[in-house]
Coordinates of N, CA and C in Angstrom, one line a residue:
M1 N -60.3 -17.1 54.5 CA -59.8 -18.4 54.1 C -59.5 -19.3 55.4
I2 N -59.1 -18.6 56.5 CA -58.8 -19.4 57.7 C -60.1 -20.0 58.2
A3 N -61.2 -19.2 58.2 CA -62.5 -19.7 58.7 C -62.9 -20.9 57.9
I4 N -62.7 -20.9 56.6 CA -63.1 -22.1 55.7 C -62.3 -23.3 56.1
I5 N -61.0 -23.2 56.3 CA -60.2 -24.3 56.7 C -60.6 -24.8 58.1
A6 N -60.8 -23.9 59.0 CA -61.3 -24.2 60.3 C -62.6 -25.0 60.3
T7 N -63.5 -24.6 59.4 CA -64.8 -25.3 59.3 C -64.6 -26.7 58.7
V8 N -63.7 -26.8 57.7 CA -63.5 -28.2 57.2 C -62.9 -29.1 58.2
L9 N -61.9 -28.6 59.0 CA -61.3 -29.4 60.0 C -62.3 -29.7 61.1
G10 N -63.1 -28.7 61.5 CA -64.1 -28.9 62.5 C -65.2 -29.9 62.1
A11 N -65.5 -29.9 60.8 CA -66.5 -30.8 60.3 C -65.9 -32.2 60.3
L12 N -64.7 -32.4 60.0 CA -64.0 -33.7 60.0 C -63.9 -34.2 61.5
A13 N -63.7 -33.3 62.4 CA -63.6 -33.7 63.8 C -65.0 -34.1 64.3
A14 N -66.0 -33.4 63.8 CA -67.4 -33.8 64.2 C -67.8 -35.2 63.6
L15 N -67.4 -35.4 62.4 CA -67.7 -36.7 61.7 C -66.9 -37.8 62.4
L16 N -65.7 -37.6 62.8 CA -65.0 -38.6 63.6 C -65.7 -38.9 64.9
H17 N -66.2 -37.9 65.6 CA -66.9 -38.2 66.8 C -68.2 -38.9 66.6
V18 N -68.9 -38.6 65.5 CA -70.1 -39.4 65.2 C -69.7 -40.8 64.9
Y19 N -68.6 -41.1 64.2 CA -68.2 -42.4 64.0 C -67.8 -43.1 65.3
I20 N -67.2 -42.4 66.3 CA -66.9 -43.0 67.6 C -68.2 -43.3 68.3
F21 N -69.2 -42.4 68.2 CA -70.5 -42.7 68.8 C -71.1 -44.0 68.2
V22 N -71.1 -44.1 66.9 CA -71.6 -45.4 66.3 C -70.9 -46.6 66.9
M23 N -69.6 -46.5 67.0 CA -68.9 -47.7 67.5 C -69.2 -48.0 68.9
E24 N -69.3 -46.9 69.8 CA -69.5 -47.1 71.2 C -71.0 -47.4 71.6
S25 N -71.9 -46.7 70.9 CA -73.3 -46.8 71.3 C -74.1 -47.8 70.5
V26 N -73.7 -48.1 69.3 CA -74.5 -48.9 68.4 C -73.8 -50.3 68.2
Q27 N -72.5 -50.3 67.9 CA -71.8 -51.5 67.5 C -70.9 -52.1 68.6
W28 N -71.0 -51.7 69.8 CA -70.0 -52.0 70.9 C -69.8 -53.5 71.0
T29 N -70.8 -54.3 70.9 CA -70.7 -55.8 71.2 C -70.2 -56.6 70.0
Q30 N -69.9 -55.9 68.9 CA -69.3 -56.6 67.8 C -67.8 -56.7 68.0
P31 N -67.3 -57.9 67.8 CA -65.8 -58.2 68.1 C -64.9 -57.2 67.5
R32 N -65.1 -56.8 66.2 CA -64.2 -55.9 65.5 C -64.1 -54.5 66.2
V33 N -65.2 -54.2 66.9 CA -65.3 -52.9 67.6 C -64.6 -53.0 69.0
W34 N -65.1 -54.0 69.8 CA -64.5 -54.0 71.2 C -63.0 -54.4 71.2
K35 N -62.6 -55.1 70.2 CA -61.2 -55.4 70.1 C -60.4 -54.1 69.8
R36 N -60.9 -53.2 69.0 CA -60.3 -52.0 68.7 C -60.1 -51.1 69.9
F37 N -61.0 -51.3 70.9 CA -60.9 -50.5 72.1 C -60.1 -51.3 73.2
G38 N -59.5 -52.4 72.9 CA -58.7 -53.1 73.8 C -59.5 -53.9 74.8
V39 N -60.7 -54.2 74.6 CA -61.5 -55.1 75.5 C -61.1 -56.5 75.3
A40 N -61.0 -57.2 76.4 CA -60.4 -58.6 76.4 C -61.2 -59.6 75.7
D41 N -62.6 -59.6 75.9 CA -63.4 -60.7 75.3 C -64.9 -60.2 75.3
Q42 N -65.7 -61.1 74.7 CA -67.1 -60.7 74.5 C -67.8 -60.5 75.9
A43 N -67.4 -61.3 76.9 CA -68.0 -61.1 78.2 C -67.7 -59.7 78.7
A44 N -66.5 -59.3 78.6 CA -66.1 -57.9 79.1 C -66.9 -56.9 78.2
A45 N -67.0 -57.1 76.9 CA -67.8 -56.2 76.1 C -69.2 -56.1 76.6
D46 N -69.8 -57.2 76.9 CA -71.2 -57.2 77.4 C -71.3 -56.4 78.7
V47 N -70.3 -56.6 79.6 CA -70.4 -55.9 80.9 C -70.2 -54.4 80.7
T48 N -69.3 -54.0 79.8 CA -69.0 -52.6 79.6 C -70.0 -51.9 78.6
K49 N -70.9 -52.6 78.1 CA -71.8 -52.1 77.1 C -72.6 -50.8 77.6
P50 N -73.1 -50.8 78.8 CA -73.8 -49.6 79.3 C -72.8 -48.4 79.4
M51 N -71.6 -48.6 79.8 CA -70.6 -47.5 79.9 C -70.3 -47.0 78.5
A52 N -70.1 -47.9 77.6 CA -69.7 -47.5 76.2 C -70.9 -46.8 75.6
Y53 N -72.1 -47.2 75.8 CA -73.3 -46.6 75.3 C -73.4 -45.1 75.7
N54 N -73.2 -44.9 77.0 CA -73.2 -43.6 77.6 C -72.1 -42.7 77.0
Q55 N -70.9 -43.3 77.0 CA -69.7 -42.5 76.5 C -69.9 -42.1 75.0
G56 N -70.5 -43.0 74.2 CA -70.8 -42.7 72.8 C -71.6 -41.5 72.7
F57 N -72.6 -41.3 73.5 CA -73.5 -40.2 73.4 C -72.7 -38.9 73.8
Y58 N -71.7 -38.9 74.7 CA -70.9 -37.7 74.9 C -70.2 -37.3 73.6
N59 N -69.7 -38.3 72.9 CA -69.1 -38.0 71.6 C -70.1 -37.4 70.6
L60 N -71.3 -38.0 70.6 CA -72.3 -37.4 69.7 C -72.7 -36.0 70.0
F61 N -72.8 -35.7 71.3 CA -73.2 -34.4 71.7 C -72.1 -33.4 71.4
L62 N -70.8 -33.8 71.5 CA -69.7 -32.9 71.1 C -69.8 -32.6 69.6
A63 N -70.1 -33.6 68.8 CA -70.2 -33.5 67.4 C -71.3 -32.5 67.0
I64 N -72.5 -32.7 67.7 CA -73.6 -31.8 67.4 C -73.3 -30.4 67.8
G65 N -72.6 -30.2 69.0 CA -72.3 -28.8 69.4 C -71.3 -28.2 68.4
A66 N -70.3 -28.9 68.0 CA -69.4 -28.3 67.0 C -70.1 -28.0 65.7
T67 N -70.9 -28.8 65.2 CA -71.7 -28.6 64.0 C -72.6 -27.4 64.1
L68 N -73.4 -27.4 65.2 CA -74.3 -26.2 65.4 C -73.5 -24.9 65.5
G69 N -72.4 -25.0 66.2 CA -71.5 -23.8 66.3 C -71.0 -23.3 64.9
M70 N -70.6 -24.2 64.1 CA -70.1 -23.8 62.8 C -71.2 -23.3 61.9
V71 N -72.4 -23.9 62.0 CA -73.6 -23.4 61.2 C -73.9 -22.0 61.7
L72 N -74.0 -21.7 63.0 CA -74.3 -20.4 63.5 C -73.2 -19.4 63.1
F73 N -72.0 -19.8 63.1 CA -70.9 -19.0 62.7 C -71.0 -18.5 61.3
W74 N -71.4 -19.4 60.4 CA -71.5 -19.0 59.0 C -72.8 -18.3 58.6
V75 N -73.9 -18.5 59.4 CA -75.2 -17.8 59.0 C -75.2 -16.4 59.6
G76 N -74.4 -16.2 60.7 CA -74.5 -14.9 61.3 C -73.6 -13.8 60.6
Q77 N -74.0 -12.6 60.6 CA -73.2 -11.5 60.1 C -72.0 -11.3 61.0
P78 N -70.9 -10.8 60.5 CA -69.7 -10.5 61.4 C -70.1 -9.7 62.6
D79 N -69.7 -10.2 63.8 CA -69.9 -9.6 65.1 C -71.4 -9.5 65.5
A80 N -72.3 -10.2 64.8 CA -73.7 -10.3 65.2 C -73.8 -11.5 66.2
P81 N -74.9 -11.5 67.0 CA -75.1 -12.5 68.0 C -74.9 -13.9 67.5
A82 N -75.5 -14.3 66.3 CA -75.4 -15.7 65.8 C -73.9 -16.0 65.6
E83 N -73.1 -15.1 65.0 CA -71.7 -15.4 64.6 C -70.9 -15.6 65.9
I84 N -71.2 -14.7 66.9 CA -70.5 -14.8 68.2 C -70.8 -16.0 68.9
A85 N -72.1 -16.4 69.0 CA -72.6 -17.6 69.6 C -72.0 -18.8 68.9
G86 N -72.0 -18.8 67.6 CA -71.5 -19.9 66.8 C -70.0 -20.1 67.1
R87 N -69.3 -19.1 67.1 CA -67.8 -19.2 67.4 C -67.6 -19.8 68.8
A88 N -68.3 -19.2 69.8 CA -68.2 -19.7 71.1 C -68.6 -21.2 71.3
L89 N -69.7 -21.6 70.6 CA -70.1 -23.0 70.7 C -69.1 -23.9 70.0
A90 N -68.6 -23.5 68.8 CA -67.6 -24.3 68.1 C -66.3 -24.4 69.0
L91 N -65.9 -23.3 69.5 CA -64.7 -23.4 70.3 C -64.9 -24.2 71.6
F92 N -66.0 -24.1 72.2 CA -66.3 -25.0 73.4 C -66.3 -26.4 73.0
S93 N -67.0 -26.8 72.0 CA -67.1 -28.2 71.6 C -65.8 -28.7 71.1
L94 N -65.1 -28.0 70.3 CA -63.8 -28.4 69.8 C -62.8 -28.5 70.9
G95 N -62.8 -27.6 71.9 CA -62.0 -27.6 73.0 C -62.3 -28.8 73.9
S96 N -63.5 -29.2 74.0 CA -63.9 -30.3 74.8 C -63.4 -31.6 74.2
M97 N -63.5 -31.7 72.8 CA -62.9 -32.8 72.1 C -61.4 -33.0 72.4
L98 N -60.7 -31.8 72.3 CA -59.3 -31.8 72.6 C -59.0 -32.2 74.0
A99 N -59.8 -31.7 75.0 CA -59.6 -32.1 76.4 C -59.8 -33.6 76.6
A100 N -60.8 -34.1 75.9 CA -61.0 -35.6 76.1 C -59.8 -36.4 75.5
A101 N -59.2 -35.9 74.5 CA -58.0 -36.6 73.9 C -56.9 -36.4 74.9
L102 N -56.7 -35.3 75.6 CA -55.7 -35.1 76.6 C -55.9 -36.1 77.8
V103 N -57.2 -36.2 78.2 CA -57.5 -37.1 79.3 C -57.1 -38.6 78.9
L104 N -57.4 -38.9 77.6 CA -57.1 -40.2 77.1 C -55.6 -40.5 77.2
V105 N -54.8 -39.5 77.0 CA -53.3 -39.6 77.1 C -52.9 -40.0 78.5
T106 N -53.6 -39.5 79.5 CA -53.3 -39.8 80.9 C -53.6 -41.2 81.3
S107 N -54.3 -41.9 80.4 CA -54.7 -43.3 80.7 C -53.6 -44.3 80.4
G108 N -52.6 -43.9 79.8 CA -51.5 -44.8 79.5 C -50.9 -44.6 78.1
R109 N -49.7 -45.1 78.0 CA -48.9 -45.0 76.7 C -49.6 -45.6 75.5
R110 N -50.3 -46.7 75.8 CA -51.0 -47.4 74.7 C -52.1 -46.6 74.1
Y111 N -52.5 -45.5 74.7 CA -53.6 -44.6 74.2 C -53.0 -43.4 73.5
L112 N -51.7 -43.3 73.3 CA -51.2 -42.1 72.6 C -51.7 -42.0 71.2
R113 N -51.7 -43.1 70.4 CA -52.2 -43.1 69.1 C -53.7 -42.7 69.0
P114 N -54.5 -43.4 69.7 CA -55.9 -43.0 69.7 C -56.2 -41.5 70.1
A115 N -55.4 -41.1 71.1 CA -55.6 -39.7 71.5 C -55.1 -38.7 70.4
A116 N -54.1 -39.1 69.7 CA -53.6 -38.2 68.6 C -54.7 -38.2 67.5
I117 N -55.3 -39.3 67.2 CA -56.3 -39.4 66.2 C -57.5 -38.6 66.6
Q118 N -57.9 -38.7 67.9 CA -59.1 -38.0 68.4 C -58.9 -36.5 68.6
G119 N -57.6 -36.1 68.9 CA -57.4 -34.8 69.2 C -56.8 -33.8 68.2
T120 N -56.2 -34.4 67.1 CA -55.5 -33.5 66.2 C -56.5 -32.6 65.4
L121 N -57.5 -33.2 64.9 CA -58.5 -32.3 64.1 C -59.1 -31.2 65.0
P122 N -59.6 -31.6 66.2 CA -60.1 -30.5 67.0 C -59.1 -29.4 67.4
L123 N -57.9 -29.8 67.6 CA -56.8 -28.9 68.0 C -56.6 -27.9 66.9
L124 N -56.4 -28.4 65.6 CA -56.2 -27.5 64.5 C -57.4 -26.6 64.2
A125 N -58.6 -27.2 64.3 CA -59.9 -26.4 64.1 C -60.0 -25.4 65.1
F126 N -59.7 -25.7 66.4 CA -59.9 -24.8 67.5 C -58.9 -23.6 67.3
L127 N -57.7 -23.8 67.0 CA -56.7 -22.7 66.8 C -57.2 -21.8 65.6
L128 N -57.6 -22.4 64.5 CA -58.0 -21.6 63.4 C -59.3 -20.8 63.7
F129 N -60.2 -21.4 64.3 CA -61.5 -20.7 64.7 C -61.1 -19.6 65.6
F130 N -60.2 -19.8 66.5 CA -59.8 -18.8 67.5 C -59.3 -17.5 66.8
F131 N -58.5 -17.8 65.7 CA -57.9 -16.6 65.1 C -58.7 -16.2 63.8
A132 N -59.8 -16.9 63.5 CA -60.5 -16.5 62.3 C -61.3 -15.2 62.5

């Protein structure tokens, strides 16, 4: 049961990071997006577009890693290489999502809410996968 809950939370964390990818790498220059990230104006959004594009792909890769890890975890027999590799990949990807949220906290108080949104699902999924 713990593994199922961990997988649901991990999948939600992955979906959130795909959504962040879309905002950063695809929709960055749309005012509703850059305003959400605290960018001052369209000119600043245009200047930071390459950085946001690159950062978005980091989020996508974390989502792919977590998803692949969870798939391997479930297709592998207990203690078989696929299950062990899947658990390790899921833990690494979820831990990296959590670490990114912690780094965001160090950016200033105004980032506490985004960091909590970005980090809560990976934290819970990580803990549950660790003990599953």
